[in-house]
XYZ file of N, CA and C in Angstrom:
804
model
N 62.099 -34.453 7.624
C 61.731 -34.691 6.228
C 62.227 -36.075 5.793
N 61.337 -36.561 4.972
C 61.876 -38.558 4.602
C 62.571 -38.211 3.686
N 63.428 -39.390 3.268
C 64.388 -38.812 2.272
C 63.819 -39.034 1.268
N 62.870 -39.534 0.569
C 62.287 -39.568 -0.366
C 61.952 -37.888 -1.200
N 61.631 -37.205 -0.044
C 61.238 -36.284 -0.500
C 62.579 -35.141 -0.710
N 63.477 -35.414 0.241
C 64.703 -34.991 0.099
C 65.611 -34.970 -1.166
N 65.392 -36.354 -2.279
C 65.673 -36.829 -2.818
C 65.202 -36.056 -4.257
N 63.699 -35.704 -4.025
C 63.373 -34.547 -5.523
C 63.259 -33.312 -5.116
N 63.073 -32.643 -3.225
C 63.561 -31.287 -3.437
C 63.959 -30.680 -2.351
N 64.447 -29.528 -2.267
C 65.249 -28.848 -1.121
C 63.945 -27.772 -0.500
N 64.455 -27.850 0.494
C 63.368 -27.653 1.818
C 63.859 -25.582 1.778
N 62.940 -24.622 1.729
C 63.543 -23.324 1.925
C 62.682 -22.881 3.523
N 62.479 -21.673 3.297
C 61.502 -21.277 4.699
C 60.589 -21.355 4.892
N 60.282 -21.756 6.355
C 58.940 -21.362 6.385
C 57.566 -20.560 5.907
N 56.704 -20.422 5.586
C 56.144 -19.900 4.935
C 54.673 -19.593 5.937
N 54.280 -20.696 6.919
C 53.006 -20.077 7.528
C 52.990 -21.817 8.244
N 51.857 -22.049 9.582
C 51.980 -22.659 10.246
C 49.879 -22.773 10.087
N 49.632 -23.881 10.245
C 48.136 -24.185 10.113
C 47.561 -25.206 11.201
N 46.758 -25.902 11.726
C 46.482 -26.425 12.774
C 46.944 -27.919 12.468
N 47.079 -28.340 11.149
C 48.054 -29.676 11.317
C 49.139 -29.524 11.129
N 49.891 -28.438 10.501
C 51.257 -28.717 10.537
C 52.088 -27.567 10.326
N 53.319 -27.174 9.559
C 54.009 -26.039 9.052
C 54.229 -26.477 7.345
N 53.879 -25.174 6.996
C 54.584 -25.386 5.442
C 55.396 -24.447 5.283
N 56.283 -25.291 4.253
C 57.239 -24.524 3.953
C 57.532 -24.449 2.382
N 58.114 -23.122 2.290
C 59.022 -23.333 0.920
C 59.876 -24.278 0.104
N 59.453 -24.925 -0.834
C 60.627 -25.855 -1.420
C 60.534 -25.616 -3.024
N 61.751 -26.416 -3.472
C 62.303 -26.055 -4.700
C 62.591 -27.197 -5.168
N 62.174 -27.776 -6.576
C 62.959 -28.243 -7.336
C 64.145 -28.207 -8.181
N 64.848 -29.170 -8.056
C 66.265 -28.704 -8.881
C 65.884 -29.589 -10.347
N 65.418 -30.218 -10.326
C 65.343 -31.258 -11.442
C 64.070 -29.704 -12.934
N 62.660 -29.665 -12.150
C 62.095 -28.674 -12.822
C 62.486 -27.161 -12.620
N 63.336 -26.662 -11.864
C 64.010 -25.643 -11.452
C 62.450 -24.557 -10.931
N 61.325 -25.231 -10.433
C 59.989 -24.993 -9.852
C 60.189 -24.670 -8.382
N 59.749 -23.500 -8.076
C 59.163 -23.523 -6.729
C 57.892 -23.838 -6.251
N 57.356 -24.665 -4.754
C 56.181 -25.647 -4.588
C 56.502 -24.975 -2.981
N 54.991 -25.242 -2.618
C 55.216 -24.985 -0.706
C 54.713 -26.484 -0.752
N 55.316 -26.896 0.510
C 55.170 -28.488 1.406
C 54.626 -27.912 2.813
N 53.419 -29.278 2.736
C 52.593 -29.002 4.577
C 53.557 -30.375 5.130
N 54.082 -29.946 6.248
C 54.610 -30.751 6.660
C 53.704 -31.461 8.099
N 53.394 -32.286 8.121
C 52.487 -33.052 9.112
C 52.696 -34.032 9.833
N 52.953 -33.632 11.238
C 53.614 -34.706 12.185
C 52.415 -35.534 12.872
N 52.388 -37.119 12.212
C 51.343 -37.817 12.462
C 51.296 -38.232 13.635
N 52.557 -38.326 14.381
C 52.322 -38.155 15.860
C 51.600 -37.818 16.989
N 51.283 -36.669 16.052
C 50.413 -35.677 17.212
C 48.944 -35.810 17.031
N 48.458 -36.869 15.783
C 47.268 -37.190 15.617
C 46.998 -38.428 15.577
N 47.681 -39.544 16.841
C 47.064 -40.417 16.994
C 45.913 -40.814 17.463
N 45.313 -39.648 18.557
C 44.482 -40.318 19.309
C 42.931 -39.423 18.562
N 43.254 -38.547 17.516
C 42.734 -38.005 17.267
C 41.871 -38.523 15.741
N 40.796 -38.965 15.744
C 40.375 -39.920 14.637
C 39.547 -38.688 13.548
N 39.399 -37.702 14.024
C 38.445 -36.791 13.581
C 39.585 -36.024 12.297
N 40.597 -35.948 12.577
C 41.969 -34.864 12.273
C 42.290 -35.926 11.432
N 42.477 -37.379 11.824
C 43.170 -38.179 10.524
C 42.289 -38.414 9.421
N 40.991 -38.710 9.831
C 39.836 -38.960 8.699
C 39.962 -37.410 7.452
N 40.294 -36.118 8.346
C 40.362 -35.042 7.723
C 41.612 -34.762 6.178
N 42.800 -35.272 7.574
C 44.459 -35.664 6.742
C 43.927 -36.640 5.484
N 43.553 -37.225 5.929
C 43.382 -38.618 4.762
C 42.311 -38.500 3.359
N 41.339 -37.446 3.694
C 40.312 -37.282 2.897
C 40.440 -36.226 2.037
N 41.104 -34.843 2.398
C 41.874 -33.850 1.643
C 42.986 -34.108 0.283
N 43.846 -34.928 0.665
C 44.531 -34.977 -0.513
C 43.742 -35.542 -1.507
N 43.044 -36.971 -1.069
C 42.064 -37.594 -1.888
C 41.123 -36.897 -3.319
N 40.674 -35.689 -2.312
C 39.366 -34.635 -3.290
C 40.786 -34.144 -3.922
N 41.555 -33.614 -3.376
C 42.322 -32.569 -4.205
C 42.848 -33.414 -5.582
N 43.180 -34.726 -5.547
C 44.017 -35.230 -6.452
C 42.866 -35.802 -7.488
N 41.401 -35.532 -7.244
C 40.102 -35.987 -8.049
C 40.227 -34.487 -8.945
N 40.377 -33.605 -8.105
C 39.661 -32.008 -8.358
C 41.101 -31.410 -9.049
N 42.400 -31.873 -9.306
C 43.652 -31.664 -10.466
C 43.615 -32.684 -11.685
N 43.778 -31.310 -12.174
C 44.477 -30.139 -11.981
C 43.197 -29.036 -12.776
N 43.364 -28.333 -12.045
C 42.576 -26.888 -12.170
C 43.050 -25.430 -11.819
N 42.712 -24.553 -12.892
C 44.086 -23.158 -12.455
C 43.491 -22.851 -11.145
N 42.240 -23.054 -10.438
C 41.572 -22.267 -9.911
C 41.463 -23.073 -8.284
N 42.626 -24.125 -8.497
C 41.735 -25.011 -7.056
C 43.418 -25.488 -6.532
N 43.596 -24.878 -5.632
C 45.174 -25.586 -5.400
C 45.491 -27.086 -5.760
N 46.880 -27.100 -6.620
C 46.934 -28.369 -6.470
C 47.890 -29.533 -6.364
N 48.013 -30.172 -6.034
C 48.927 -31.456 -5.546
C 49.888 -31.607 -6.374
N 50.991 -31.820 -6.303
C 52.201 -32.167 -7.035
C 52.773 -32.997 -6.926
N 52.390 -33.683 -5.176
C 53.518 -34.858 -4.626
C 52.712 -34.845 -3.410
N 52.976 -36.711 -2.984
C 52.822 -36.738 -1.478
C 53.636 -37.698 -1.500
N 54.162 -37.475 0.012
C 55.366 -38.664 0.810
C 55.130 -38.837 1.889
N 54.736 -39.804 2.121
C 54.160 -41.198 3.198
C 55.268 -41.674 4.329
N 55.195 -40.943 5.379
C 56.501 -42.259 6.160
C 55.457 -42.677 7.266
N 55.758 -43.166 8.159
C 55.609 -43.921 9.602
C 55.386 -42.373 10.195
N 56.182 -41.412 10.054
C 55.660 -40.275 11.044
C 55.243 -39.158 10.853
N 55.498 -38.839 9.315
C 54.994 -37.662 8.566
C 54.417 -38.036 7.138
N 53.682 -36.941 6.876
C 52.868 -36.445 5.560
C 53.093 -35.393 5.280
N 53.880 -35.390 4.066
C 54.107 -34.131 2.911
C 53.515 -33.733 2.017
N 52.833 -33.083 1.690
C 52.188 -32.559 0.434
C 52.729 -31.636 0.011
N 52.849 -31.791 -1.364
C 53.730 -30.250 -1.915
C 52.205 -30.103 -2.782
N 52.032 -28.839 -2.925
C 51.058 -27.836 -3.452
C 51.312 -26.467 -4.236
N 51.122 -26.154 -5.181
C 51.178 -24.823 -5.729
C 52.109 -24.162 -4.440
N 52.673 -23.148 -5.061
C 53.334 -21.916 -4.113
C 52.348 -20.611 -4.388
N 51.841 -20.255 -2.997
C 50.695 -19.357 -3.214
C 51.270 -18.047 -2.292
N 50.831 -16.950 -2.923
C 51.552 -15.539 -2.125
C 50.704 -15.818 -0.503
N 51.520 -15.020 0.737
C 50.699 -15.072 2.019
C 49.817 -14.318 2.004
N 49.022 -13.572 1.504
C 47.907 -12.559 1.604
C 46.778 -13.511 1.068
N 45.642 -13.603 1.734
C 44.249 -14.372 1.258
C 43.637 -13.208 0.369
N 41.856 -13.651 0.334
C 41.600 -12.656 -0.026
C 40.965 -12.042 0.800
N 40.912 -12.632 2.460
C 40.501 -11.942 3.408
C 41.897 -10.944 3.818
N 42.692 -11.137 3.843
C 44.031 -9.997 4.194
C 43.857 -9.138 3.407
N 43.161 -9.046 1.840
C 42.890 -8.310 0.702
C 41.630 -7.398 1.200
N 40.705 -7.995 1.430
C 39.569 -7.015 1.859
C 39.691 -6.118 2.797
N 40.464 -6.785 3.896
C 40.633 -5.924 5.132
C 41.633 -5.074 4.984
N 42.816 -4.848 4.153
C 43.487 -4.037 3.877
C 43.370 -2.603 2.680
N 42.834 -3.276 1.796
C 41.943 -2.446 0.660
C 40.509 -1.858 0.688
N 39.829 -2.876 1.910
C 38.554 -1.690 2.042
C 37.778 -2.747 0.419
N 36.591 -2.108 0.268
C 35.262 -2.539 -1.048
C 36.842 -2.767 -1.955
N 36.396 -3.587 -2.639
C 36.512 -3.793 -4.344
C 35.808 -3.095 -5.554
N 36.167 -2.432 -6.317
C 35.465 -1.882 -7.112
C 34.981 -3.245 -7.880
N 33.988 -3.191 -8.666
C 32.844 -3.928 -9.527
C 33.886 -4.766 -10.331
N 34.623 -4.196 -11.330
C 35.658 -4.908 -12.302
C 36.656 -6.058 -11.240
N 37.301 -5.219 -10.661
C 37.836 -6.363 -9.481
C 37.544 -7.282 -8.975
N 36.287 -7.252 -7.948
C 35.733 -8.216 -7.220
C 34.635 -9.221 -8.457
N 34.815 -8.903 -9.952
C 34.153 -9.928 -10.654
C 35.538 -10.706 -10.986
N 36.797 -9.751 -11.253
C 38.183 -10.815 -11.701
C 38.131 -11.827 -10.480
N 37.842 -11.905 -9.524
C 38.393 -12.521 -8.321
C 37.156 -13.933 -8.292
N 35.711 -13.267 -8.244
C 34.743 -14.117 -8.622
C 34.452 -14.831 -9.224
N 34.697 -14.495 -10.648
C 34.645 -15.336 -11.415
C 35.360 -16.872 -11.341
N 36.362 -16.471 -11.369
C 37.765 -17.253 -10.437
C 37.019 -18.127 -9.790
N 36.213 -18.016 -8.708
C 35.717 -18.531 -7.211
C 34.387 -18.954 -7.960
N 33.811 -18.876 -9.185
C 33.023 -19.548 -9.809
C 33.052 -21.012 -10.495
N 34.173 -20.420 -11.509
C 35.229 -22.071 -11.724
C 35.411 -22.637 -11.056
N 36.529 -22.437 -10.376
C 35.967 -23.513 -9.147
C 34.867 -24.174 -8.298
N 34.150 -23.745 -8.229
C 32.814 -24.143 -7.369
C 32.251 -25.117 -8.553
N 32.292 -24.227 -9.392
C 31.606 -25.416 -10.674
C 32.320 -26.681 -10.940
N 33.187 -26.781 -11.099
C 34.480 -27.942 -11.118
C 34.385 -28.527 -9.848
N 34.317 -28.276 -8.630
C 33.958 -29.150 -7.537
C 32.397 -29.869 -7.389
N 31.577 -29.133 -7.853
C 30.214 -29.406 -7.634
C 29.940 -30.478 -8.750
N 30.760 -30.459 -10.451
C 30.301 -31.281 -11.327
C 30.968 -33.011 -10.934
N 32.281 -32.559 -10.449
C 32.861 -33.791 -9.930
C 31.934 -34.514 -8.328
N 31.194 -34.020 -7.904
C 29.930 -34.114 -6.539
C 30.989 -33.912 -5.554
N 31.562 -32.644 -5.566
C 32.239 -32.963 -4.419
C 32.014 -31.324 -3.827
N 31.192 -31.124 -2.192
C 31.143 -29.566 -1.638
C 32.221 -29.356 -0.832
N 32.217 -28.478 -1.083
C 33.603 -27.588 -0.001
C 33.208 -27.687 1.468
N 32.031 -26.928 1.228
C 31.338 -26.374 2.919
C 32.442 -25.674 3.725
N 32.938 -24.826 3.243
C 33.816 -23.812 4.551
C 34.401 -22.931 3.165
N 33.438 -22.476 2.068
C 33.782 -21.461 1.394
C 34.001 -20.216 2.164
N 34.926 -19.465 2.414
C 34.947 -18.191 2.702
C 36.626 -17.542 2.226
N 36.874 -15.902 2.763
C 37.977 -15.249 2.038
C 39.336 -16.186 2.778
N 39.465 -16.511 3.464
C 40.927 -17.345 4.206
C 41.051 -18.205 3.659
N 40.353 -18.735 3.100
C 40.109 -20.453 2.366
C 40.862 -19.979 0.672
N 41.031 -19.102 0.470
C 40.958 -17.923 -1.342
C 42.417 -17.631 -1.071
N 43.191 -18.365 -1.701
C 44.846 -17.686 -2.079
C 44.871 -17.234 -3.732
N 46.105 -16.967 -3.689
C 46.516 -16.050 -4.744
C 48.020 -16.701 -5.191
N 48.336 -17.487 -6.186
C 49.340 -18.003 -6.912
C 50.065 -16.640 -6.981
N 51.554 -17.066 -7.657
C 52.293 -16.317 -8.389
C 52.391 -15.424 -9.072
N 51.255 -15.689 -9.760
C 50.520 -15.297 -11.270
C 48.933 -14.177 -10.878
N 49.410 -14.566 -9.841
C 48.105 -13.615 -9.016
C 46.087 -14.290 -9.220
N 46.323 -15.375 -9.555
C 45.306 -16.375 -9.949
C 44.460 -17.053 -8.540
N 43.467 -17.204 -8.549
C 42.594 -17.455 -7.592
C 43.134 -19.124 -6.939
N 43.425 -19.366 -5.978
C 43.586 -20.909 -5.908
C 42.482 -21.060 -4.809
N 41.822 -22.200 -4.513
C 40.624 -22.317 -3.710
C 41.430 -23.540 -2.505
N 41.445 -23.108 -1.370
C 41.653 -24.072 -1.028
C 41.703 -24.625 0.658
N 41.550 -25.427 1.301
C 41.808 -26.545 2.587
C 40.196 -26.776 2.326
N 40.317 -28.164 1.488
C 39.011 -29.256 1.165
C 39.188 -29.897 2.859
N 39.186 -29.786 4.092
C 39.575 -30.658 5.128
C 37.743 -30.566 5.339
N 37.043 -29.616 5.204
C 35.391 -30.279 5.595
C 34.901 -30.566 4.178
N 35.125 -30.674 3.065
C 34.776 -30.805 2.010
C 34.356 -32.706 1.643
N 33.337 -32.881 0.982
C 32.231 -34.260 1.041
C 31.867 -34.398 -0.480
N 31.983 -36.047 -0.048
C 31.589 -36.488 -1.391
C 29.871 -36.086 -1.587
N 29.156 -35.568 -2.706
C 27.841 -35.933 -2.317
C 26.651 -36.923 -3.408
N 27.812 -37.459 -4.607
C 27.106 -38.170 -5.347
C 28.541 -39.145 -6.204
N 27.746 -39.347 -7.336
C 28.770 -39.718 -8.377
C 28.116 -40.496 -9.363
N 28.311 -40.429 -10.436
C 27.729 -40.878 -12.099
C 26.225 -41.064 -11.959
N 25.953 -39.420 -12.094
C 24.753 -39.503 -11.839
C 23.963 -39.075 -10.999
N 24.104 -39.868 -9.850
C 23.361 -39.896 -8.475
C 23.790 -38.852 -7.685
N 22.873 -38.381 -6.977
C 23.122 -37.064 -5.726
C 22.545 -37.518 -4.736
N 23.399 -37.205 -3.473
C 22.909 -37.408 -2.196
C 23.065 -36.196 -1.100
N 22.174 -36.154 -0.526
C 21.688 -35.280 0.435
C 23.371 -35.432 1.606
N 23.301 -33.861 2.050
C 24.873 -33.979 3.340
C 23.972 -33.212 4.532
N 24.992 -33.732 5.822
C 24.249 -32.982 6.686
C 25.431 -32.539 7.816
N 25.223 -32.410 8.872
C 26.422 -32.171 9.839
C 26.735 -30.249 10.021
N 26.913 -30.030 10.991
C 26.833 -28.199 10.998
C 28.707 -28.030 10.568
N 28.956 -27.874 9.660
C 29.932 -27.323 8.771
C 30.104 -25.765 8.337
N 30.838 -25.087 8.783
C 31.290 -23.928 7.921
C 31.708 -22.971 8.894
N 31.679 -21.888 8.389
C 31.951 -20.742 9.422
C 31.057 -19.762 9.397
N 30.875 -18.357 10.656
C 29.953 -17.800 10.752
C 30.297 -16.225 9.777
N 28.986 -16.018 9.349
C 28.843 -15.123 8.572
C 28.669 -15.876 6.896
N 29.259 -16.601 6.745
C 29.276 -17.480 5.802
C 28.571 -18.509 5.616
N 28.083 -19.311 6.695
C 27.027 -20.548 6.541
C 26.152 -20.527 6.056
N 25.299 -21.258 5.431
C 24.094 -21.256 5.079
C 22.897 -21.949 6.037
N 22.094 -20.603 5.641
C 20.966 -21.175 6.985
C 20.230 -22.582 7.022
N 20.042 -23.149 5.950
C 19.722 -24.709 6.322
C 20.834 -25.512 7.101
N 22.057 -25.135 6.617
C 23.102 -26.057 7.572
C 22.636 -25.769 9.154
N 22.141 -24.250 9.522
C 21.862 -24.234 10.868
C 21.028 -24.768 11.321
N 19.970 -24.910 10.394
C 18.516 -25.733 10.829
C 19.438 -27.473 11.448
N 20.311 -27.470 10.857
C 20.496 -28.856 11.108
C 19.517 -29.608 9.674
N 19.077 -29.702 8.545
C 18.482 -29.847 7.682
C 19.499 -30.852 7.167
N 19.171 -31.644 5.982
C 19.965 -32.080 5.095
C 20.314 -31.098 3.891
N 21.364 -31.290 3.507
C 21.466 -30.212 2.503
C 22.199 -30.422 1.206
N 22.209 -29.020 0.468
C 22.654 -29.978 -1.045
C 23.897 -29.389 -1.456
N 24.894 -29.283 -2.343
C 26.053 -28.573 -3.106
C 25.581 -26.882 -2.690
N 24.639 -26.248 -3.255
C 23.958 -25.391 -3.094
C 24.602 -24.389 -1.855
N 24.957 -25.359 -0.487
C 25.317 -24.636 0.616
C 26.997 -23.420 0.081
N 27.349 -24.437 -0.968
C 28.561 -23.166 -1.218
C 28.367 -22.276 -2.137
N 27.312 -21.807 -2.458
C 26.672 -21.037 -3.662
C 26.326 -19.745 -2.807
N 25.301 -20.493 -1.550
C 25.429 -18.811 -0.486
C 26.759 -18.466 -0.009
N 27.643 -19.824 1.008
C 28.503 -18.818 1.129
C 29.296 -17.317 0.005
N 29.537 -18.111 -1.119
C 30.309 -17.672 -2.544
C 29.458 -16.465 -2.152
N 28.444 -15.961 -2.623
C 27.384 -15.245 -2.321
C 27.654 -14.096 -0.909
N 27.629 -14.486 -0.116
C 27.904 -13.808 0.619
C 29.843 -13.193 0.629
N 30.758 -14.117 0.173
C 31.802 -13.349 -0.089
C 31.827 -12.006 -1.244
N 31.011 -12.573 -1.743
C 31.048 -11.157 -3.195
C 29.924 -10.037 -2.623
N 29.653 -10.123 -1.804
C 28.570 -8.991 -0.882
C 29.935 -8.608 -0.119
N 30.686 -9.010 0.413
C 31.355 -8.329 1.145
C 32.534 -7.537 0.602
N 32.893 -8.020 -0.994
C 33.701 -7.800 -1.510
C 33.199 -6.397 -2.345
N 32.130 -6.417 -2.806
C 31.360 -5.277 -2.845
C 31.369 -4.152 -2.133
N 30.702 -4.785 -0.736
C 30.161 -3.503 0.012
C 31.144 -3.490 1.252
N 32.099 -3.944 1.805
C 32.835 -4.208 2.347
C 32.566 -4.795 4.139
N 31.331 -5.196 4.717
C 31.360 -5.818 5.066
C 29.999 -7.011 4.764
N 29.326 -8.037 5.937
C 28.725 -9.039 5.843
C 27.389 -8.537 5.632
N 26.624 -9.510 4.876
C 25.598 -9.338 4.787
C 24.285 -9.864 5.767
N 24.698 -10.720 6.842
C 24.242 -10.635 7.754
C 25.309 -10.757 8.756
N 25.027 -9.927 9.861
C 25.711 -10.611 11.195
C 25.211 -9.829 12.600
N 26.069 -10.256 13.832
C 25.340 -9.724 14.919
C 26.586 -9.318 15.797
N 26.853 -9.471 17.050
C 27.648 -8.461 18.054
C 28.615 -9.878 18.622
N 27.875 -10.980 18.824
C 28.119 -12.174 19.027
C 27.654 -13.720 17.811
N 28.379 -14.599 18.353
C 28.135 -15.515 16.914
C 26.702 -16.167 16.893
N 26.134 -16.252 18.438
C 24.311 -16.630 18.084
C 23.389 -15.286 17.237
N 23.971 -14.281 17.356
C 23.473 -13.196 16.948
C 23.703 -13.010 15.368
N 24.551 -13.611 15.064
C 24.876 -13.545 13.317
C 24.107 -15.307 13.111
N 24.387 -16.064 13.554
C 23.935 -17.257 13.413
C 21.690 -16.883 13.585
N 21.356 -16.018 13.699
C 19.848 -15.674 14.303
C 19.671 -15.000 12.814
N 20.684 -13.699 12.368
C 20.998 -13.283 11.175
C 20.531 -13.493 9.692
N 21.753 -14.956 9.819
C 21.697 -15.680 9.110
C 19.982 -16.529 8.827
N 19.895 -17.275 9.988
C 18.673 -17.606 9.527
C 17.014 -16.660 9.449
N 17.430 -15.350 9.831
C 16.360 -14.624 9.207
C 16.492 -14.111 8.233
N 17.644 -13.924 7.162
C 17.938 -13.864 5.339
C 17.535 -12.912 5.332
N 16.921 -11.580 6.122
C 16.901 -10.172 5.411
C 18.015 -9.233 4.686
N 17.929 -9.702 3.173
C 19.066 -9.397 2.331
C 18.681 -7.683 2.314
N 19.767 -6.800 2.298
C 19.519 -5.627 2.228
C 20.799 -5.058 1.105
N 20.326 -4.050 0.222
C 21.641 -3.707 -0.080
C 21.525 -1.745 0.169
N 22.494 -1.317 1.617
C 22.062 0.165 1.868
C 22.597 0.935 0.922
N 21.990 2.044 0.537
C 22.317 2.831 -0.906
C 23.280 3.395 -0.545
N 24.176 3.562 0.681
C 25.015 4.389 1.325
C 26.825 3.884 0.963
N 26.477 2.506 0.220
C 27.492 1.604 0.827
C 27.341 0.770 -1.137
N 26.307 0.691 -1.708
C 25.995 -0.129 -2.630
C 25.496 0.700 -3.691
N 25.754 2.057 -3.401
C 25.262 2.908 -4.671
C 26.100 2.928 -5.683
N 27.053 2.558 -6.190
C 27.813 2.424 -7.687
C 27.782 0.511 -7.658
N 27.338 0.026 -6.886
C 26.952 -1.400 -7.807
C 26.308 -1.221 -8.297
N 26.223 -2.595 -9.668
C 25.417 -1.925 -10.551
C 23.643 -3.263 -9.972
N 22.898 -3.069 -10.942
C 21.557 -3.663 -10.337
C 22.326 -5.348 -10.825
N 22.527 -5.314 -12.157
C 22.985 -6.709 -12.266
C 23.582 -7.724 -11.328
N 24.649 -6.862 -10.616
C 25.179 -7.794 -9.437
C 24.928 -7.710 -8.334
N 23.978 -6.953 -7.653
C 22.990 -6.796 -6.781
C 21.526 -7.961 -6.922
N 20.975 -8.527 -8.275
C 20.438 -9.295 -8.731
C 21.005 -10.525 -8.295
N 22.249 -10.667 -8.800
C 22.816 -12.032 -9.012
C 22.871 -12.381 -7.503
N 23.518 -11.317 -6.306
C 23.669 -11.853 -5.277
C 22.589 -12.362 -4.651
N 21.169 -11.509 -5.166
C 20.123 -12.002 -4.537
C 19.495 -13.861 -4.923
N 20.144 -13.743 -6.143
C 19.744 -15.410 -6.443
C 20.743 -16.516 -5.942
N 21.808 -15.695 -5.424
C 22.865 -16.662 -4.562
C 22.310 -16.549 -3.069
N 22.342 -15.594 -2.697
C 21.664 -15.690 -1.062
C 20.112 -16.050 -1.132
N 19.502 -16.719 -1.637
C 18.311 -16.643 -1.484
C 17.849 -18.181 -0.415
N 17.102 -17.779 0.577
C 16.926 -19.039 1.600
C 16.494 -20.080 1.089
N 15.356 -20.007 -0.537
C 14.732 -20.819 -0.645
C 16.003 -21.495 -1.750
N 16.067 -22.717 -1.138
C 17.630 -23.813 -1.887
C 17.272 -23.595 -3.076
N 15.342 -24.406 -2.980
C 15.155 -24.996 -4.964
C 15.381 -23.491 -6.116
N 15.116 -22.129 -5.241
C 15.477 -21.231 -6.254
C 16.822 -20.314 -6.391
N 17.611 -20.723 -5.332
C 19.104 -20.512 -5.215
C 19.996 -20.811 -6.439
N 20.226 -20.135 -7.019
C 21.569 -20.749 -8.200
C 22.283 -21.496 -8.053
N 22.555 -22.300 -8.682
C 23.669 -23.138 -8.644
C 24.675 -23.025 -9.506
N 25.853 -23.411 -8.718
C 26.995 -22.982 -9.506
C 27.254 -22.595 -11.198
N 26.493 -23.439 -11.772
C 26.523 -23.283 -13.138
C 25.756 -22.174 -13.468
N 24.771 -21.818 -12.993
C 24.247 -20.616 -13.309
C 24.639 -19.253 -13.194
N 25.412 -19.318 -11.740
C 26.670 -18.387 -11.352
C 27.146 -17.799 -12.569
N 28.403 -18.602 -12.912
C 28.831 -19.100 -13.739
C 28.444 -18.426 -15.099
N 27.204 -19.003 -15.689
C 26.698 -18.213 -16.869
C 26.456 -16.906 -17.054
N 26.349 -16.597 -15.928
C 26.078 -14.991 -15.861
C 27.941 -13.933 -16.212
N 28.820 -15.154 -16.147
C 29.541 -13.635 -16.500
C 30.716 -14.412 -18.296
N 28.970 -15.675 -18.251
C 29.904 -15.913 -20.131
C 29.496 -15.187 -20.927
């Protein structure tokens, strides 16, 4: 740890380990605040240009996209020669994928507290032009306060600004979650995190995916054949309203896909 950072706070435990680094628990004495720090040994990503462009572009969106209750966010970074610190919100270890898989469906009232949540945000990233592309439940923590935080922007893209929108492309996301133009290889628009979102509240619903297969070409085949189903076996106390809404979030065709703001309106 640089002493800089030593200097405004004390280092506690570990807390969880991620593919660039370890974070840990820390504390302020000055705000008497607890914060988790990613600790990131730049060492190990010299030769690696893909991982630093990632390191370097994350804090960036995050410190555009704070402060927001709904989007983790930055408090501090400290710069040495061999590490990168970020201190960030202190978020409980359970996602809201550890949540689904342990609790089974969400009842209707629930999985809209959680959504809604995962609406704000999307809207607040999308008005600033900036997509996530790797929306799904692992990406979804839970503050203190038990509050939605959205977060690792590491594939997340600029796609406009004052004004102007530009087309993204590149196969981004994860399976079960992607959106089928990203598979086409297509150019694509903000829009792509509107299905994933979409497909998390189908699962949060009915408790599992709304498309998938045995293997990942088989959910990826899935995916791009969009036969949305909702079985009465599994979806009979949703109500039609949010059975509706999901259908205008999963829908293949982009130009009639919702967009975040519309999301959004549906539960003002």
């Amino acid at each position: 740890m640089c002493d800089s950072f030593k200097s405004e706070y004390q280092i506690c435990e570990e807390i969880g380990r991620g593919r660039f680094g370890i974070v840990y628990c820390c504390f302020s004495p000055s705000s008497l605040d607890s914060f988790a720090v990613k600790s990131i040994d730049k060492r190990n990503l010299l030769d690696d240009d893909i991982d630093r462009q990632c390191l370097d572009k994350e804090p960036k969106i995050l410190q555009v996209l704070s402060p927001h209750p709904n989007i983790l966010q930055i408090h501090n970074i400290f710069d040495s020669d061999s590490h990168l610190l970020i201190v960030t919100d202190l978020c409980k270890e359970d996602t809201l994928y550890d949540r689904i898989v342990s609790a089974g469906p969400f009842s209707e009232p629930d999985a809209c507290s959680v959504f809604t949540q995962l609406a704000e945000a999307l809207f607040h990233c999308h008005r600033n032009y900036i997509c996530h592309r790797d929306i799904k439940p692992d990406n979804i923590l839970f503050d203190t306060r038990n509050r939605v935080k959205l977060c690792d922007f590491g594939s997340a893209e600029w796609f406009g600004c004052a004004g102007e929108t530009e087309k993204m492309s590149g196969i981004v996301g994860t399976p079960y979650y992607v959106a089928p133009e990203v598979l086409m290889g297509r150019e694509y628009n903000e829009k792509v995190d509107v299905w994933s979102a979409g497909v998390i509240l189908y699962i949060m619903l009915g408790g599992v995916p709304p498309f998938y297969g045995d293997t990942v070409e088989e959910t990826f085949a899935a995916v791009l054949h969009g036969n949305l189903r909702f079985p009465t076996k599994i979806f009979r106390s949703v109500s039609a309203e949010a059975k509706d809404l999901m259908r205008k979030m999963l829908c293949k065709d982009v130009s009639r896909r919702f967009t975040a703001e519309q999301v959004l309106r549906k539960f003002s």
